[in-house]
mmCIF file of C-alpha atoms in Angstrom:
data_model
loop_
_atom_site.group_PDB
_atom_site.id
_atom_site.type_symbol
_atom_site.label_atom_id
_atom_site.label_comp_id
_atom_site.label_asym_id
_atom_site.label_seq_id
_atom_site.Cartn_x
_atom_site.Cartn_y
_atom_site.Cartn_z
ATOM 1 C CA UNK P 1 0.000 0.000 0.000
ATOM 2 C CA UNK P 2 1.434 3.703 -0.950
ATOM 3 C CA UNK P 3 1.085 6.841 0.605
ATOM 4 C CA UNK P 4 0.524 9.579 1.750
ATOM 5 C CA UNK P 5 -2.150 7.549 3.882
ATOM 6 C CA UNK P 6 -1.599 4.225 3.305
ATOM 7 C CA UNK P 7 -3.761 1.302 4.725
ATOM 8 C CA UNK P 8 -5.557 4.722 6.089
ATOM 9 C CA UNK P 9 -3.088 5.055 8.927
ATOM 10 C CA UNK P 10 -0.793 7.509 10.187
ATOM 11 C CA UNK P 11 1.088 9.179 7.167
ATOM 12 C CA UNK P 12 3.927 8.025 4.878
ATOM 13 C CA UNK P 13 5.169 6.510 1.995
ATOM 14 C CA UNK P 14 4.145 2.960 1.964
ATOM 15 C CA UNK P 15 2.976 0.043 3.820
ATOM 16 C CA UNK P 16 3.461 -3.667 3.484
ATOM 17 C CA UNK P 17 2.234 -6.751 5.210
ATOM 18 C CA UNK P 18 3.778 -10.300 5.193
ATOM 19 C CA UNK P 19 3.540 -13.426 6.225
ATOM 20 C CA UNK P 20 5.136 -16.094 6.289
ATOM 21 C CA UNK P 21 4.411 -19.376 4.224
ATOM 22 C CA UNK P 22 6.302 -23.076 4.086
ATOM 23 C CA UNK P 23 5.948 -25.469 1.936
ATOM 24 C CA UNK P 24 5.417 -29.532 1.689
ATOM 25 C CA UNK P 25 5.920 -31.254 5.129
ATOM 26 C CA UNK P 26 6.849 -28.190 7.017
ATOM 27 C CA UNK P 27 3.842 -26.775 6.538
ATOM 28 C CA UNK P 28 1.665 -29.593 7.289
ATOM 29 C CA UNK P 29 3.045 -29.199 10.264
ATOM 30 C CA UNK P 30 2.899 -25.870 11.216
ATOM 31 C CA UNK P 31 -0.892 -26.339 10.127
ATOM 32 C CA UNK P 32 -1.415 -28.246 13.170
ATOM 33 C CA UNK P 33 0.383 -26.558 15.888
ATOM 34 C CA UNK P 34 -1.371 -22.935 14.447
ATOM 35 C CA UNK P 35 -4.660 -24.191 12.855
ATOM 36 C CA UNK P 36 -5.981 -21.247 10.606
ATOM 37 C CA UNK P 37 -3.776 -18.667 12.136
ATOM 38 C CA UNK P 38 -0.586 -16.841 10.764
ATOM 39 C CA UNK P 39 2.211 -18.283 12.490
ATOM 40 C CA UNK P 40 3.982 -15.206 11.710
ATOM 41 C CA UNK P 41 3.192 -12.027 10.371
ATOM 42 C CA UNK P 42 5.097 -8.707 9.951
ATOM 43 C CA UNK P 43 3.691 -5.042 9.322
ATOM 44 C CA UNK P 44 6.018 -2.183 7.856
ATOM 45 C CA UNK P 45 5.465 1.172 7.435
ATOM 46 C CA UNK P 46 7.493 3.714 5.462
ATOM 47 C CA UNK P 47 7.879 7.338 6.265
ATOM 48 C CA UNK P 48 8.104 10.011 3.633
ATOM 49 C CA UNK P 49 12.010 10.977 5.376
ATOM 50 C CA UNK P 50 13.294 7.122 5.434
ATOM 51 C CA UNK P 51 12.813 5.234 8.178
ATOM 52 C CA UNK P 52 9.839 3.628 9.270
ATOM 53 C CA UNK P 53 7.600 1.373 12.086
ATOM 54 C CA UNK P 54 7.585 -2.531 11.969
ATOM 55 C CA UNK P 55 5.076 -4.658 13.944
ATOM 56 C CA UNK P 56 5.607 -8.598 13.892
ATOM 57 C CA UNK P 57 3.285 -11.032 15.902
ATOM 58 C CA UNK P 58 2.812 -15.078 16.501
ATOM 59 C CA UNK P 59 -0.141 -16.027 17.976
ATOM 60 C CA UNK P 60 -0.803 -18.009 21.034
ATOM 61 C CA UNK P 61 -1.148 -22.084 20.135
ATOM 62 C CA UNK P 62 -1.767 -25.084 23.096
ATOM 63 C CA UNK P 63 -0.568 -28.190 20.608
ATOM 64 C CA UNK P 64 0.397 -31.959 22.280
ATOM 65 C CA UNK P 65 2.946 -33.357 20.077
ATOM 66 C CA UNK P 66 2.759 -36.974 18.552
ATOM 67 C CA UNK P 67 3.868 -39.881 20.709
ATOM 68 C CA UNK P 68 7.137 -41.331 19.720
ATOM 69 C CA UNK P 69 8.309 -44.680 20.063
ATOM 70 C CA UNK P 70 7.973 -44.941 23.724
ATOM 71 C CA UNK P 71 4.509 -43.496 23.891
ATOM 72 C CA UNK P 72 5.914 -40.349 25.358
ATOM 73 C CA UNK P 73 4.016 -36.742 24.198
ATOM 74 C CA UNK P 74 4.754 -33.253 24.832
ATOM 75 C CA UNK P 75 1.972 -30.191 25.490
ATOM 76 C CA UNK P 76 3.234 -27.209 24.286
ATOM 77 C CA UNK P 77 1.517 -23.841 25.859
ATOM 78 C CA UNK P 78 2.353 -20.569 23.878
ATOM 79 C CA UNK P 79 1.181 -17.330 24.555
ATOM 80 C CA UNK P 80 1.935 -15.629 21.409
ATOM 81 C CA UNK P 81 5.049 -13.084 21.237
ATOM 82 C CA UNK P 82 4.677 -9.767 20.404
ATOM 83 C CA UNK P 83 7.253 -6.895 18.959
ATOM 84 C CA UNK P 84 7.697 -3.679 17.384
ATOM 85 C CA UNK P 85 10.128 -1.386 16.473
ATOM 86 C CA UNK P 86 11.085 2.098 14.558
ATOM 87 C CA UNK P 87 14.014 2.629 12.181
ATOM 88 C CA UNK P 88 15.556 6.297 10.862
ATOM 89 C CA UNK P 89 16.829 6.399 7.532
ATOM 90 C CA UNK P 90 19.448 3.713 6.145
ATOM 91 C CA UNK P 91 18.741 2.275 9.915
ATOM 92 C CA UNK P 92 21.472 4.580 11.966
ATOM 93 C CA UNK P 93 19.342 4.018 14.690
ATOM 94 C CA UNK P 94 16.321 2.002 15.986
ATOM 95 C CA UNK P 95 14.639 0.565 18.416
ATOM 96 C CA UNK P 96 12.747 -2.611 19.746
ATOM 97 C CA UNK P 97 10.450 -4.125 22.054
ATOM 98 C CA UNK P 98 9.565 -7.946 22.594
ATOM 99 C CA UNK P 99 7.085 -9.178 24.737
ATOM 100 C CA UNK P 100 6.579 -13.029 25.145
ATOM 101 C CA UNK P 101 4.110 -13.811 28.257
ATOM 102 C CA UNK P 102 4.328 -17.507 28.779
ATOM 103 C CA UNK P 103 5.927 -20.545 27.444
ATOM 104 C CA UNK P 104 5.437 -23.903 29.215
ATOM 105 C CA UNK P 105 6.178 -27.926 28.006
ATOM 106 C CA UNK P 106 5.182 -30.230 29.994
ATOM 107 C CA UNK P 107 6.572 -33.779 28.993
ATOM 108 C CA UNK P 108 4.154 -37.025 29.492
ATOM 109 C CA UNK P 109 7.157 -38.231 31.593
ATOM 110 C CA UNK P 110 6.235 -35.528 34.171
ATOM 111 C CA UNK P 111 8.989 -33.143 33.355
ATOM 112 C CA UNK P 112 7.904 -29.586 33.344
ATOM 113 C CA UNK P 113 9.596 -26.321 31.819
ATOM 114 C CA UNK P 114 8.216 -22.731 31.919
ATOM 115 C CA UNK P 115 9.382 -19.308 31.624
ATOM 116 C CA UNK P 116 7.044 -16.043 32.199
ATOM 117 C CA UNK P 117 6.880 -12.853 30.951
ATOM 118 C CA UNK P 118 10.153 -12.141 29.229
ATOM 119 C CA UNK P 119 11.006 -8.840 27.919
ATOM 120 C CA UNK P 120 13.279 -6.969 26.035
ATOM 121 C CA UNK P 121 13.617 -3.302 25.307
ATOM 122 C CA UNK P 122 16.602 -1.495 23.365
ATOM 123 C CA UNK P 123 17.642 1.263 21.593
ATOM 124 C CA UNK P 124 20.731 1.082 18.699
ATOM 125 C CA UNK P 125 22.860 3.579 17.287
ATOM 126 C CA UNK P 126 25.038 2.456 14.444
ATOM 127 C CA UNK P 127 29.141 3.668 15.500
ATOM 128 C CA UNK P 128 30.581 3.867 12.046
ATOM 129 C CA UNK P 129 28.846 4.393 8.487
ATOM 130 C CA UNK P 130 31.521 1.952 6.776
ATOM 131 C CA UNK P 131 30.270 -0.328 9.497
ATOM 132 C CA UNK P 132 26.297 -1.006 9.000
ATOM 133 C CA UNK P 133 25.730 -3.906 11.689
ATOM 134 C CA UNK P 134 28.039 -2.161 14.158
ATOM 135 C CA UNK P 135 25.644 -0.195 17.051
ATOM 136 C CA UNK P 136 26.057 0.903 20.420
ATOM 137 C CA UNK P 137 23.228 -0.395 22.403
ATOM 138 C CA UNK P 138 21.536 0.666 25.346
ATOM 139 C CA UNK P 139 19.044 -2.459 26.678
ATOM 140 C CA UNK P 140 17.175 -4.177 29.227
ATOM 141 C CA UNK P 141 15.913 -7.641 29.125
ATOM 142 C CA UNK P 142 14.214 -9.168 32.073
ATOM 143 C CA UNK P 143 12.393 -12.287 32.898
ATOM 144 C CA UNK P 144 9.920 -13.041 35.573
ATOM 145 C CA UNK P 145 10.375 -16.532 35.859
ATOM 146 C CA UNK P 146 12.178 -19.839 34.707
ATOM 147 C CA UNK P 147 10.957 -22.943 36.283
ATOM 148 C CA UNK P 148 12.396 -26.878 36.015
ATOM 149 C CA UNK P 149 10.659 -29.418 37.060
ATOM 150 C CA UNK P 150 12.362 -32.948 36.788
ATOM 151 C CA UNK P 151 9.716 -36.442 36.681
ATOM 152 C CA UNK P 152 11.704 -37.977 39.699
ATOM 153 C CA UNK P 153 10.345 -36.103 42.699
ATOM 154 C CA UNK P 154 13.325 -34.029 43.045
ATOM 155 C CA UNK P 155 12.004 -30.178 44.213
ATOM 156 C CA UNK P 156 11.555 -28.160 41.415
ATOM 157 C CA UNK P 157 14.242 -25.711 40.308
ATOM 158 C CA UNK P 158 13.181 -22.286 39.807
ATOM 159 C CA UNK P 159 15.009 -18.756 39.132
ATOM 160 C CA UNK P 160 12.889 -15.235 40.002
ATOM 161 C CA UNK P 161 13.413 -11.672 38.873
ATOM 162 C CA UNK P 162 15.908 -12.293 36.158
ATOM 163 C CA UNK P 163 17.348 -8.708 35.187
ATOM 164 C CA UNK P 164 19.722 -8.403 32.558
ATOM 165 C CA UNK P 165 20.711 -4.911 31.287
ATOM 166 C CA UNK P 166 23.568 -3.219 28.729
ATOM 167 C CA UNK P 167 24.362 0.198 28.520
ATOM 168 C CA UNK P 168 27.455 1.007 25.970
ATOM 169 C CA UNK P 169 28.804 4.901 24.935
ATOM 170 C CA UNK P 170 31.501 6.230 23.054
ATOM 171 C CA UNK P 171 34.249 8.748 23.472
ATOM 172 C CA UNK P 172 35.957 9.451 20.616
ATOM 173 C CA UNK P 173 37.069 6.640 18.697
ATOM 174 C CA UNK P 174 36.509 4.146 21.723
ATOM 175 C CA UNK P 175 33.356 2.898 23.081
ATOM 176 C CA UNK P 176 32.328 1.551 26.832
ATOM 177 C CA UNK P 177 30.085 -1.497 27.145
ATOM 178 C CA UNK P 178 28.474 -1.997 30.622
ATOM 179 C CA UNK P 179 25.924 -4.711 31.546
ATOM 180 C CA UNK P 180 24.249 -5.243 34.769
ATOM 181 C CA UNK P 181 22.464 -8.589 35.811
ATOM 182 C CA UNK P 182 20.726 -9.609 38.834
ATOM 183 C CA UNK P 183 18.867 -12.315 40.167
ATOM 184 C CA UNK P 184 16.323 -11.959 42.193
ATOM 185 C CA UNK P 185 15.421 -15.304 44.191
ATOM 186 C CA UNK P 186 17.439 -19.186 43.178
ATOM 187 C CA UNK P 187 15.005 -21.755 44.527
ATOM 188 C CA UNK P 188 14.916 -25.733 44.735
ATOM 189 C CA UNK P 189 11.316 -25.693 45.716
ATOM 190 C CA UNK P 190 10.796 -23.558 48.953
ATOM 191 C CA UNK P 191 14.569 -23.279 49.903
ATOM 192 C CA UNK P 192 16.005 -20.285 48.821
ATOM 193 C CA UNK P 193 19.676 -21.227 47.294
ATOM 194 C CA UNK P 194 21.111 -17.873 46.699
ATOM 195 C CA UNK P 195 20.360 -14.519 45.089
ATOM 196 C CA UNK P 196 22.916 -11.915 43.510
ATOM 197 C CA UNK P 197 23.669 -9.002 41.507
ATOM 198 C CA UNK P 198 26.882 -8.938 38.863
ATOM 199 C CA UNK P 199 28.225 -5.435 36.993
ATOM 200 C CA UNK P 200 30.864 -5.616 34.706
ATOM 201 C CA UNK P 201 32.549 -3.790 32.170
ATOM 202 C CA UNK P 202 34.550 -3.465 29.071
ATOM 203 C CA UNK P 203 36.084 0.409 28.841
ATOM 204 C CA UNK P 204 38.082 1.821 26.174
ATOM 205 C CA UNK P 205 37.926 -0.582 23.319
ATOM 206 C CA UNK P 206 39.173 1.177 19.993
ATOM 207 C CA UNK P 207 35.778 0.914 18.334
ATOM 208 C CA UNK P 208 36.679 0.195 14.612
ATOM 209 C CA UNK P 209 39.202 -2.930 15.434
ATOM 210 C CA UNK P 210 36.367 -3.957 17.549
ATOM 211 C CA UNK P 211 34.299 -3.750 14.344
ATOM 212 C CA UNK P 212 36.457 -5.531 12.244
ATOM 213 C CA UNK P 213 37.261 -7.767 14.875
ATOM 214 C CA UNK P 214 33.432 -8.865 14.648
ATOM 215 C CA UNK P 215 33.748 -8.702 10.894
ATOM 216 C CA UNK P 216 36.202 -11.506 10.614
ATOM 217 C CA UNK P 217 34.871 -13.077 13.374
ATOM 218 C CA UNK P 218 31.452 -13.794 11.472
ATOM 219 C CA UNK P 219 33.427 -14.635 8.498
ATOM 220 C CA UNK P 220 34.936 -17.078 10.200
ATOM 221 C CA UNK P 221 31.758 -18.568 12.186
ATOM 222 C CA UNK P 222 30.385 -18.798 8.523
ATOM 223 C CA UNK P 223 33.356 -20.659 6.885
ATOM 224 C CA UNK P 224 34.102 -17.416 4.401
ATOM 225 C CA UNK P 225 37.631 -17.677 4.926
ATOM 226 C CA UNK P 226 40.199 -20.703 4.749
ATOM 227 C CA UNK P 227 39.873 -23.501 6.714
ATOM 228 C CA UNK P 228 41.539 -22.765 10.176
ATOM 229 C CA UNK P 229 43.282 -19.452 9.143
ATOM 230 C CA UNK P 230 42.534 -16.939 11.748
ATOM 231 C CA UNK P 231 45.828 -15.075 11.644
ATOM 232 C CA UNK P 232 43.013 -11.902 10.125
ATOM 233 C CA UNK P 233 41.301 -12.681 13.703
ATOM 234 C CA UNK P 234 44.830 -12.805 15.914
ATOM 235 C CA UNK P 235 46.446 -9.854 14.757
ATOM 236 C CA UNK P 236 43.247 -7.908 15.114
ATOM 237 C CA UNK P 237 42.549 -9.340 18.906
ATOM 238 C CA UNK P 238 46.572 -7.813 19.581
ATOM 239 C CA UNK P 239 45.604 -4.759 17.812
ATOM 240 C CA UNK P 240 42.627 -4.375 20.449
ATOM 241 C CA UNK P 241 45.166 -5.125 23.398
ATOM 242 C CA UNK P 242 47.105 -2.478 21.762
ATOM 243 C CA UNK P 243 44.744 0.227 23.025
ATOM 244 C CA UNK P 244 45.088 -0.964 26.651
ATOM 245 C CA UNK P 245 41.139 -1.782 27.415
ATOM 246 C CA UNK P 246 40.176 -2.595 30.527
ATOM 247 C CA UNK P 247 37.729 -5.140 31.915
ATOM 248 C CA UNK P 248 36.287 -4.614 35.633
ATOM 249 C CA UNK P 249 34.194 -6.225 37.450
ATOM 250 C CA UNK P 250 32.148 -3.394 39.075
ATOM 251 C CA UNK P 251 29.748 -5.132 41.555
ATOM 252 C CA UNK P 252 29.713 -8.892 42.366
ATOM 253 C CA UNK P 253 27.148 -9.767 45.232
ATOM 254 C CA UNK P 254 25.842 -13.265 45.719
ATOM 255 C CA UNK P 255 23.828 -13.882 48.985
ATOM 256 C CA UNK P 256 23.913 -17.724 49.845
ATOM 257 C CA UNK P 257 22.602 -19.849 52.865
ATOM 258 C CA UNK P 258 25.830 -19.737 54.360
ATOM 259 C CA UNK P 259 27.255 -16.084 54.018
ATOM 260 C CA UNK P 260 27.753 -13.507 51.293
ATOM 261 C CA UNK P 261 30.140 -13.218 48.717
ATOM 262 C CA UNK P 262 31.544 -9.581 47.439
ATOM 263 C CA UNK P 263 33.803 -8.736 44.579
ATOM 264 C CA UNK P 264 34.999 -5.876 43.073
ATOM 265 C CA UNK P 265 37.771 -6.016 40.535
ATOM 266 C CA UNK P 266 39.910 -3.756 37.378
ATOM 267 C CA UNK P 267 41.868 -5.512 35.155
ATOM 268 C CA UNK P 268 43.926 -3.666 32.555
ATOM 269 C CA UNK P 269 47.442 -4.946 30.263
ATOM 270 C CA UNK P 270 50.532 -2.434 30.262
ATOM 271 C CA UNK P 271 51.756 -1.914 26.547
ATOM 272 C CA UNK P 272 53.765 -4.519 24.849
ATOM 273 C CA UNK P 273 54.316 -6.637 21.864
ATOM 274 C CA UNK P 274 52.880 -9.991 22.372
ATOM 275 C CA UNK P 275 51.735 -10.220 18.662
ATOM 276 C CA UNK P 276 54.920 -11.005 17.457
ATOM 277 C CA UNK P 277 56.061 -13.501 20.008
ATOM 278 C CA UNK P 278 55.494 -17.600 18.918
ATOM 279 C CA UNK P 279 51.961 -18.743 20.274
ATOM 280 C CA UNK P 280 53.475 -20.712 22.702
ATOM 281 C CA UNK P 281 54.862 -17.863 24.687
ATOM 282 C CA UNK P 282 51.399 -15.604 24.340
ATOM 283 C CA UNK P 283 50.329 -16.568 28.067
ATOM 284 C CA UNK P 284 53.254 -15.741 29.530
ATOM 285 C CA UNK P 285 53.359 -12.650 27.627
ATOM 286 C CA UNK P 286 50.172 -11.542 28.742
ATOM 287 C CA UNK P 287 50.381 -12.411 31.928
ATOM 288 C CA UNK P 288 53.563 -10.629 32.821
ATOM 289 C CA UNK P 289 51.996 -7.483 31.279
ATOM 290 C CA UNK P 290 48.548 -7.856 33.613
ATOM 291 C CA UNK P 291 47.860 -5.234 36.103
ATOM 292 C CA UNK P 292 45.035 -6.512 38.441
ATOM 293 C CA UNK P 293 43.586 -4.885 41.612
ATOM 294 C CA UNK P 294 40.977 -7.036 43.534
ATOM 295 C CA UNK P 295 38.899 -6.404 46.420
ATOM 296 C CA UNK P 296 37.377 -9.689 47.894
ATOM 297 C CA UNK P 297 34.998 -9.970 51.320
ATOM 298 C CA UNK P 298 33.433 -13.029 52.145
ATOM 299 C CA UNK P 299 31.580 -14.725 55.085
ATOM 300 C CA UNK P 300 33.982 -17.085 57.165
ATOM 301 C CA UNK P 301 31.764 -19.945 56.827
ATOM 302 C CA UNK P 302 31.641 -19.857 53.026
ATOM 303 C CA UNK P 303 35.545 -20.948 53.261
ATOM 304 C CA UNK P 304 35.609 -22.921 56.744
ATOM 305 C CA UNK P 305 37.136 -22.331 59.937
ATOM 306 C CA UNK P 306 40.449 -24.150 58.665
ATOM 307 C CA UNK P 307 40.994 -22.129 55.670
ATOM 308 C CA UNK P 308 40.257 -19.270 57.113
ATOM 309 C CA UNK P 309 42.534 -19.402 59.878
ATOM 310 C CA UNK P 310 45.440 -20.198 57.488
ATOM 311 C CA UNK P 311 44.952 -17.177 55.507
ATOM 312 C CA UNK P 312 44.857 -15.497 58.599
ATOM 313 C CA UNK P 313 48.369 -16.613 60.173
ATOM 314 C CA UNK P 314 49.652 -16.212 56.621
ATOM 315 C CA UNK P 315 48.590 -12.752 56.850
ATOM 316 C CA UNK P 316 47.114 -13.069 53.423
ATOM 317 C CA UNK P 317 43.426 -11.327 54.728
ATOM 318 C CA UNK P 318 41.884 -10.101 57.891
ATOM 319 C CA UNK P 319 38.914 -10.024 59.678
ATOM 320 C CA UNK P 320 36.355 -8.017 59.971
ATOM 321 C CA UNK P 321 33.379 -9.287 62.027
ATOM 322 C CA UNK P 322 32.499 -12.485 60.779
ATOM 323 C CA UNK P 323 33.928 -11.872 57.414
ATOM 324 C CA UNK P 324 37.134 -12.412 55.451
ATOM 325 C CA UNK P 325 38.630 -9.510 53.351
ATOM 326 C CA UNK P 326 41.844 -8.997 51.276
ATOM 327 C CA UNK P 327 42.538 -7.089 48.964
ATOM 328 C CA UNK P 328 44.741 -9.338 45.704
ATOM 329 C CA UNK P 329 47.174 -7.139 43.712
ATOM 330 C CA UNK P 330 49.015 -8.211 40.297
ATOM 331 C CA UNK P 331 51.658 -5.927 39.113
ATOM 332 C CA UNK P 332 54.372 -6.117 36.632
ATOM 333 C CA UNK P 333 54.512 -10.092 37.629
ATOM 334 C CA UNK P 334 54.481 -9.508 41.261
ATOM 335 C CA UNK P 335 51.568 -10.776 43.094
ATOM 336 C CA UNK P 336 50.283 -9.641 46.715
ATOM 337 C CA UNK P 337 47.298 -10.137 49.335
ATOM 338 C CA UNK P 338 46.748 -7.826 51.907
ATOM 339 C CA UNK P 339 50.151 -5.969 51.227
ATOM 340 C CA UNK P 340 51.731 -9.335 51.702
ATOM 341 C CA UNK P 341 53.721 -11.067 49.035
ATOM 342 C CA UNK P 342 53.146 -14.661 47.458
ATOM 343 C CA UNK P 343 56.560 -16.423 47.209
#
């Protein structure tokens, strides 16, 4: 449909509706699981300045597979998905949300899976023009629930509150990536196992090697180059080094029966030459050229009494209430715990 009102909706250029259609087997099959409905269908819309709207959809479907050999079956519960996004011209930026409320198999054997309302929102922003799949992204996935549930009477496994988010800028001709993900409850059935939270970071990557580094790297996963040459890929991972990124670990918090755990951490290579040393001396390389700075605090009883103690005489950590801390240091070779030095 063409513009300036097409389909009689908001206006533009065009608008175009698919679908998607299979052939032979495939789509006897499909028949089944989605009746008369469109397993899949996709609606575009074109602006009159480039750019546009897209809307896709699959419908909800309950569908018990056929019994195999054994007699076993499957019922399949979906509750449709739902997502939609907006594009500016030659797509230097979009976005997209995903909604899927329910998926849940439950196996003849007994054997239950389910995970609820997942989500996913993001925004893109392509980096470099000579670069079209290359985008910073800014995102936040989250899922409510993701439930196991095994035929043998074992307590059911289950994972709450799943948050997962990724936040990346750039400065210059580098460009930050920083992604956040926390858990909200770990269950086997009514005993709570654990819950957590885990920031990290990768600062100061040299954004076009990174995009050629993911160039090759798909050209590789796809078989476009010769079989098992990936000196393109090597010399391009040493070229990133070569910029002196650094990867931290911001915020590591897991809450267990026993005690807490806590973690912070920056990681970060001195300049150097690795690239032209013989693979077999790359570690060493590497790890001479690591500075590391660590700050670790844990409950006592997540170690034991034993281990504790030792680090303790050793002068390795120190206590502080009923926790362990030390702080781990790794510089120019030379490794230290609590100021002390490892022989």
């Amino acid at each position: 449909t063409h513009g300036p009102l097409p389909g009689f909706s908001l206006p533009g250029v065009a608008a175009e509706e698919s679908e998607f259609l299979f052939e032979g087997e495939l789509q006897k099959s499909v028949a089944q699981i989605f009746k008369d409905q469109k397993p899949l269908s996709v609606k575009t819309r074109y602006s009159f300045f480039g750019g546009g709207s897209t809307q896709l959809s699959s419908p909800a479907f309950a569908y018990t597979t056929p019994a195999d050999e054994s007699g076993a079956t499957a019922e399949i519960n979906w509750a449709g998905i739902k997502a939609s996004g907006n594009f500016t011209s030659k797509i230097k930026q979009m976005d997209l949300d995903l909604m899927l409320p329910k998926l849940e198999v439950k196996e003849s054997s007994g054997k239950q899976m389910s995970i609820e309302d997942l989500r996913f929102s993001g925004k893109y922003q392509r980096v470099l023009d000579d670069f079209p799949s290359f985008y910073a992204i800014s995102g936040k996935f989250q899922l409510d629930s993701f439930r196991l549930e095994d035929s043998k009477g074992k307590p059911p496994f289950n994972i709450k509150k799943i948050r997962f988010d990724v936040d990346s800028t750039t400065q210059g001709d580098f460009i930050d990536y920083l992604f956040k993900v926390k858990v909200g409850e770990v269950l086997s059935g009514k005993e709570v196992l654990g819950s957590g939270q885990y920031d990290f970071s990768l600062r100061h990557l040299h954004a076009r090697t990174l995009a050629e580094f993911n160039r090759n790297a798909a050209k590789v996963r796809l078989n476009q180059v010769a079989s098992g040459d990936i000196s393109g890929l090597k010399k391009l991972f040493f070229d990133l080094l070569a910029h002196q990124p650094e990867f931290r670990i911001d915020q590591l918090d897991a809450n267990m029966p026993k005690g807490k755990f806590k973690l912070t951490l920056a990681a970060k290579l001195d300049e150097g030459g690795a690239e032209v040393l013989p693979d077999s001396m790359l570690a060493f390389s590497l790890l001479a050229r690591l500075n590391l700075n660590a700050d670790v605090t844990l409950t006592q009883a997540l170690i034991g009494e034993r281990a504790a103690d030792r680090l303790l005489e050793k002068g390795f950590a120190e206590k502080v209430g009923g926790d362990v801390k030390t702080k781990i240091i790794l510089e120019k070779g030379k490794l230290s715990a609590n100021g002390k030095d490892f022989n």
